[in-house]
PDB file of C-alpha atoms in Angstrom:
ATOM      1  CA  MET Y   9       0.000   0.000   0.000  1.00  0.00           C
ATOM      2  CA  LYS Y  10       2.886   2.354   0.777  1.00  0.00           C
ATOM      3  CA  LYS Y  11       4.411   1.725  -2.653  1.00  0.00           C
ATOM      4  CA  ALA Y  12       1.091   2.436  -4.368  1.00  0.00           C
ATOM      5  CA  LEU Y  13       0.692   5.691  -2.422  1.00  0.00           C
ATOM      6  CA  LEU Y  14       4.265   6.736  -3.226  1.00  0.00           C
ATOM      7  CA  THR Y  15       3.752   5.945  -6.923  1.00  0.00           C
ATOM      8  CA  PHE Y  16       0.484   7.898  -6.985  1.00  0.00           C
ATOM      9  CA  CYS Y  17       2.100  10.954  -5.339  1.00  0.00           C
ATOM     10  CA  THR Y  18       5.045  10.828  -7.760  1.00  0.00           C
ATOM     11  CA  VAL Y  19       2.759  10.683 -10.779  1.00  0.00           C
ATOM     12  CA  LEU Y  20       0.661  13.493  -9.311  1.00  0.00           C
ATOM     13  CA  MET Y  21       3.718  15.733  -8.966  1.00  0.00           C
ATOM     14  CA  LEU Y  22       4.833  14.965 -12.509  1.00  0.00           C
ATOM     15  CA  SER Y  23       1.356  15.675 -13.842  1.00  0.00           C
ATOM     16  CA  PHE Y  24       1.859  19.409 -13.809  1.00  0.00           C
ATOM     17  CA  VAL Y  25       4.133  19.134 -16.849  1.00  0.00           C
ATOM     18  CA  ALA Y  26       1.483  17.167 -18.776  1.00  0.00           C
ATOM     19  CA  PHE Y  27      -0.908  18.896 -21.140  1.00  0.00           C
ATOM     20  CA  GLY Y  28      -3.974  18.222 -23.258  1.00  0.00           C
ATOM     21  CA  GLN Y  29      -7.112  16.484 -22.060  1.00  0.00           C
ATOM     22  CA  THR Y  30      -9.027  15.783 -25.235  1.00  0.00           C
ATOM     23  CA  GLN Y  31     -10.685  12.561 -26.306  1.00  0.00           C
ATOM     24  CA  GLU Y  32      -8.587  12.023 -29.419  1.00  0.00           C
ATOM     25  CA  GLN Y  33      -7.052   8.796 -30.625  1.00  0.00           C
ATOM     26  CA  GLY Y  34      -3.731   8.010 -28.955  1.00  0.00           C
ATOM     27  CA  ASN Y  35      -4.306  10.035 -25.769  1.00  0.00           C
ATOM     28  CA  ALA Y  36      -4.068   8.379 -22.359  1.00  0.00           C
ATOM     29  CA  ARG Y  37      -4.832   9.219 -18.735  1.00  0.00           C
ATOM     30  CA  PHE Y  38      -3.667   7.705 -15.454  1.00  0.00           C
ATOM     31  CA  HIS Y  39      -6.485   7.337 -12.877  1.00  0.00           C
ATOM     32  CA  GLY Y  40      -6.022   6.983  -9.126  1.00  0.00           C
ATOM     33  CA  TYR Y  41      -9.271   6.601  -7.213  1.00  0.00           C
ATOM     34  CA  GLY Y  42     -11.121   5.548  -4.102  1.00  0.00           C
ATOM     35  CA  THR Y  43     -14.242   3.370  -4.127  1.00  0.00           C
ATOM     36  CA  TYR Y  44     -17.244   2.965  -1.884  1.00  0.00           C
ATOM     37  CA  GLY Y  45     -19.764   0.129  -2.214  1.00  0.00           C
ATOM     38  CA  LEU Y  46     -23.364   0.874  -1.295  1.00  0.00           C
ATOM     39  CA  ARG Y  47     -24.414  -2.691  -0.420  1.00  0.00           C
ATOM     40  CA  TYR Y  48     -21.611  -3.772   1.932  1.00  0.00           C
ATOM     41  CA  GLN Y  49     -20.215  -0.282   2.617  1.00  0.00           C
ATOM     42  CA  ASN Y  50     -16.619  -1.322   1.914  1.00  0.00           C
ATOM     43  CA  PHE Y  51     -13.963   1.184   0.928  1.00  0.00           C
ATOM     44  CA  GLY Y  52     -11.280   0.513  -1.641  1.00  0.00           C
ATOM     45  CA  ALA Y  53      -8.443   2.112  -3.569  1.00  0.00           C
ATOM     46  CA  GLY Y  54      -7.216   1.498  -7.070  1.00  0.00           C
ATOM     47  CA  ALA Y  55      -5.615   2.730 -10.250  1.00  0.00           C
ATOM     48  CA  GLY Y  56      -5.966   2.339 -13.989  1.00  0.00           C
ATOM     49  CA  ILE Y  57      -4.900   3.694 -17.350  1.00  0.00           C
ATOM     50  CA  GLU Y  58      -7.418   4.972 -19.864  1.00  0.00           C
ATOM     51  CA  TYR Y  59      -6.374   4.804 -23.522  1.00  0.00           C
ATOM     52  CA  PHE Y  60      -8.322   6.429 -26.382  1.00  0.00           C
ATOM     53  CA  PHE Y  61      -8.015   3.958 -29.275  1.00  0.00           C
ATOM     54  CA  VAL Y  62     -10.515   5.927 -31.424  1.00  0.00           C
ATOM     55  CA  ASP Y  63     -11.969   9.426 -30.941  1.00  0.00           C
ATOM     56  CA  LYS Y  64     -14.495   9.370 -28.035  1.00  0.00           C
ATOM     57  CA  PHE Y  65     -13.870   5.642 -27.297  1.00  0.00           C
ATOM     58  CA  ALA Y  66     -11.483   4.525 -24.574  1.00  0.00           C
ATOM     59  CA  LEU Y  67     -10.373   1.283 -22.933  1.00  0.00           C
ATOM     60  CA  MET Y  68      -9.585   1.402 -19.237  1.00  0.00           C
ATOM     61  CA  PRO Y  69      -8.121  -1.562 -17.407  1.00  0.00           C
ATOM     62  CA  SER Y  70      -8.019  -0.970 -13.646  1.00  0.00           C
ATOM     63  CA  PHE Y  71      -7.199  -2.846 -10.460  1.00  0.00           C
ATOM     64  CA  THR Y  72      -8.827  -2.160  -7.094  1.00  0.00           C
ATOM     65  CA  PHE Y  73      -8.005  -3.326  -3.569  1.00  0.00           C
ATOM     66  CA  VAL Y  74     -11.135  -3.481  -1.386  1.00  0.00           C
ATOM     67  CA  PHE Y  75     -10.870  -3.344   2.409  1.00  0.00           C
ATOM     68  CA  PRO Y  76     -13.657  -5.505   3.904  1.00  0.00           C
ATOM     69  CA  PRO Y  77     -13.932  -5.802   7.713  1.00  0.00           C
ATOM     70  CA  VAL Y  78     -12.625  -9.409   7.516  1.00  0.00           C
ATOM     71  CA  GLY Y  79     -10.503 -10.969   4.818  1.00  0.00           C
ATOM     72  CA  LYS Y  80      -9.124  -9.692   1.534  1.00  0.00           C
ATOM     73  CA  GLU Y  81     -10.765  -8.646  -1.711  1.00  0.00           C
ATOM     74  CA  SER Y  82      -9.515  -7.306  -5.029  1.00  0.00           C
ATOM     75  CA  ASN Y  83     -11.046  -6.571  -8.407  1.00  0.00           C
ATOM     76  CA  PHE Y  84      -9.832  -6.269 -11.990  1.00  0.00           C
ATOM     77  CA  SER Y  85     -11.974  -4.426 -14.535  1.00  0.00           C
ATOM     78  CA  ALA Y  86     -11.493  -3.786 -18.251  1.00  0.00           C
ATOM     79  CA  ASP Y  87     -14.011  -1.184 -19.384  1.00  0.00           C
ATOM     80  CA  LEU Y  88     -15.023   0.298 -22.723  1.00  0.00           C
ATOM     81  CA  ARG Y  89     -15.989   3.952 -22.345  1.00  0.00           C
ATOM     82  CA  TYR Y  90     -17.945   6.093 -24.795  1.00  0.00           C
ATOM     83  CA  TYR Y  91     -17.768   9.857 -24.220  1.00  0.00           C
ATOM     84  CA  VAL Y  92     -20.980  11.699 -25.144  1.00  0.00           C
ATOM     85  CA  SER Y  93     -19.737  15.224 -24.411  1.00  0.00           C
ATOM     86  CA  GLU Y  94     -16.565  17.267 -24.812  1.00  0.00           C
ATOM     87  CA  GLY Y  95     -15.085  20.268 -23.060  1.00  0.00           C
ATOM     88  CA  PRO Y  96     -14.132  20.811 -19.418  1.00  0.00           C
ATOM     89  CA  SER Y  97     -16.873  18.425 -18.243  1.00  0.00           C
ATOM     90  CA  GLN Y  98     -17.025  15.124 -20.136  1.00  0.00           C
ATOM     91  CA  LEU Y  99     -19.816  12.579 -19.572  1.00  0.00           C
ATOM     92  CA  TYR Y 100     -19.350   8.909 -20.540  1.00  0.00           C
ATOM     93  CA  PHE Y 101     -21.127   5.567 -20.450  1.00  0.00           C
ATOM     94  CA  MET Y 102     -19.152   2.416 -19.749  1.00  0.00           C
ATOM     95  CA  ALA Y 103     -19.481  -1.360 -19.893  1.00  0.00           C
ATOM     96  CA  GLY Y 104     -16.899  -4.081 -19.466  1.00  0.00           C
ATOM     97  CA  TYR Y 105     -15.469  -7.235 -17.935  1.00  0.00           C
ATOM     98  CA  SER Y 106     -14.941  -7.636 -14.213  1.00  0.00           C
ATOM     99  CA  GLN Y 107     -13.241 -10.277 -12.058  1.00  0.00           C
ATOM    100  CA  THR Y 108     -13.270 -10.337  -8.256  1.00  0.00           C
ATOM    101  CA  TRP Y 109     -11.070 -12.345  -5.884  1.00  0.00           C
ATOM    102  CA  GLN Y 110     -12.116 -12.818  -2.252  1.00  0.00           C
ATOM    103  CA  ASP Y 111     -10.539 -14.591   0.717  1.00  0.00           C
ATOM    104  CA  THR Y 112     -12.789 -14.513   3.779  1.00  0.00           C
ATOM    105  CA  GLN Y 113     -10.196 -16.013   6.142  1.00  0.00           C
ATOM    106  CA  PRO Y 114      -6.674 -14.980   5.092  1.00  0.00           C
ATOM    107  CA  ASN Y 115      -3.743 -16.858   6.629  1.00  0.00           C
ATOM    108  CA  GLY Y 116      -5.945 -19.781   7.557  1.00  0.00           C
ATOM    109  CA  ALA Y 117      -8.505 -22.265   6.338  1.00  0.00           C
ATOM    110  CA  GLY Y 118     -11.003 -20.025   4.650  1.00  0.00           C
ATOM    111  CA  THR Y 119     -13.118 -19.624   1.623  1.00  0.00           C
ATOM    112  CA  ARG Y 120     -11.531 -18.342  -1.548  1.00  0.00           C
ATOM    113  CA  ARG Y 121     -13.882 -17.138  -4.219  1.00  0.00           C
ATOM    114  CA  ASN Y 122     -13.090 -16.093  -7.790  1.00  0.00           C
ATOM    115  CA  SER Y 123     -16.036 -14.689  -9.737  1.00  0.00           C
ATOM    116  CA  LYS Y 124     -16.262 -13.201 -13.223  1.00  0.00           C
ATOM    117  CA  GLY Y 125     -18.917 -11.061 -14.820  1.00  0.00           C
ATOM    118  CA  ALA Y 126     -19.753  -7.706 -16.317  1.00  0.00           C
ATOM    119  CA  ASN Y 127     -19.959  -4.151 -15.112  1.00  0.00           C
ATOM    120  CA  MET Y 128     -21.740  -1.075 -16.398  1.00  0.00           C
ATOM    121  CA  GLY Y 129     -22.187   2.503 -15.360  1.00  0.00           C
ATOM    122  CA  VAL Y 130     -21.941   6.182 -16.056  1.00  0.00           C
ATOM    123  CA  GLY Y 131     -19.216   8.645 -15.185  1.00  0.00           C
ATOM    124  CA  ALA Y 132     -17.800  12.094 -15.691  1.00  0.00           C
ATOM    125  CA  TYR Y 133     -14.370  13.601 -16.128  1.00  0.00           C
ATOM    126  CA  ILE Y 134     -14.094  17.206 -14.962  1.00  0.00           C
ATOM    127  CA  ARG Y 135     -10.983  19.182 -15.852  1.00  0.00           C
ATOM    128  CA  LEU Y 136      -9.595  21.041 -12.827  1.00  0.00           C
ATOM    129  CA  THR Y 137      -6.337  22.342 -14.364  1.00  0.00           C
ATOM    130  CA  GLU Y 138      -4.371  21.610 -17.523  1.00  0.00           C
ATOM    131  CA  GLY Y 139      -2.557  18.790 -15.724  1.00  0.00           C
ATOM    132  CA  ILE Y 140      -5.227  17.157 -13.571  1.00  0.00           C
ATOM    133  CA  GLY Y 141      -8.909  16.303 -13.621  1.00  0.00           C
ATOM    134  CA  LEU Y 142     -11.550  14.891 -11.304  1.00  0.00           C
ATOM    135  CA  SER Y 143     -12.888  11.466 -12.259  1.00  0.00           C
ATOM    136  CA  THR Y 144     -16.252  10.295 -10.906  1.00  0.00           C
ATOM    137  CA  GLU Y 145     -18.170   7.125 -11.684  1.00  0.00           C
ATOM    138  CA  PHE Y 146     -21.315   5.272 -10.603  1.00  0.00           C
ATOM    139  CA  ARG Y 147     -21.110   1.562 -11.499  1.00  0.00           C
ATOM    140  CA  PHE Y 148     -22.720  -1.847 -11.029  1.00  0.00           C
ATOM    141  CA  GLN Y 149     -20.608  -5.021 -10.994  1.00  0.00           C
ATOM    142  CA  SER Y 150     -22.290  -8.384 -11.570  1.00  0.00           C
ATOM    143  CA  PRO Y 151     -19.649 -10.714 -10.040  1.00  0.00           C
ATOM    144  CA  TYR Y 152     -20.189 -11.655  -6.420  1.00  0.00           C
ATOM    145  CA  PRO Y 153     -20.727  -9.613  -4.203  1.00  0.00           C
ATOM    146  CA  ARG Y 154     -22.832  -7.821  -6.888  1.00  0.00           C
ATOM    147  CA  GLU Y 155     -21.921  -4.383  -5.668  1.00  0.00           C
ATOM    148  CA  VAL Y 156     -23.251  -0.986  -6.727  1.00  0.00           C
ATOM    149  CA  GLY Y 157     -20.865   1.788  -5.860  1.00  0.00           C
ATOM    150  CA  PHE Y 158     -19.004   4.994  -6.539  1.00  0.00           C
ATOM    151  CA  ARG Y 159     -15.484   5.745  -7.727  1.00  0.00           C
ATOM    152  CA  VAL Y 160     -13.967   9.169  -7.127  1.00  0.00           C
ATOM    153  CA  GLY Y 161     -10.399  10.166  -7.876  1.00  0.00           C
ATOM    154  CA  PHE Y 162      -7.981  12.107  -9.991  1.00  0.00           C
ATOM    155  CA  ALA Y 163      -6.974  11.636 -13.614  1.00  0.00           C
ATOM    156  CA  ILE Y 164      -3.660  12.755 -15.032  1.00  0.00           C
ATOM    157  CA  PRO Y 165      -3.004  12.990 -18.779  1.00  0.00           C
ATOM    158  CA  LEU Y 166       0.036  11.021 -19.932  1.00  0.00           C
TER     159      LEU Y 166
END
């Protein structure tokens, strides 16, 4: 966790030399975010890289560590995003693949669960400065524990 926080802070400091936040082919953004699930009320933290492979369409693989009261949980998502607006505030719809790993009793005889499924949602990217933006998202994930939740974080153009 300390390495992830150090990496995030380093990228954040370097972000002020970055420029351009359009949705054009070839652009990319680094996302660092926090999550909150509405069903189980678990917090999490994660990161991902968004890559625009065609104008207004982006792929974003991301990895999230969730902090349940007992055990360990992590999630990998690969999302396709379609941006419906441009400018300082950009709205998008997303759908993709999701895989969740859970261990309810770490370091002992417990239950390990690996579930795959889909996710979908809506989000917004709001430009704060030339080098950083606010990333928000409301999403549903179908793999167990079938969580509906929020993601909020910062995005840095690469």
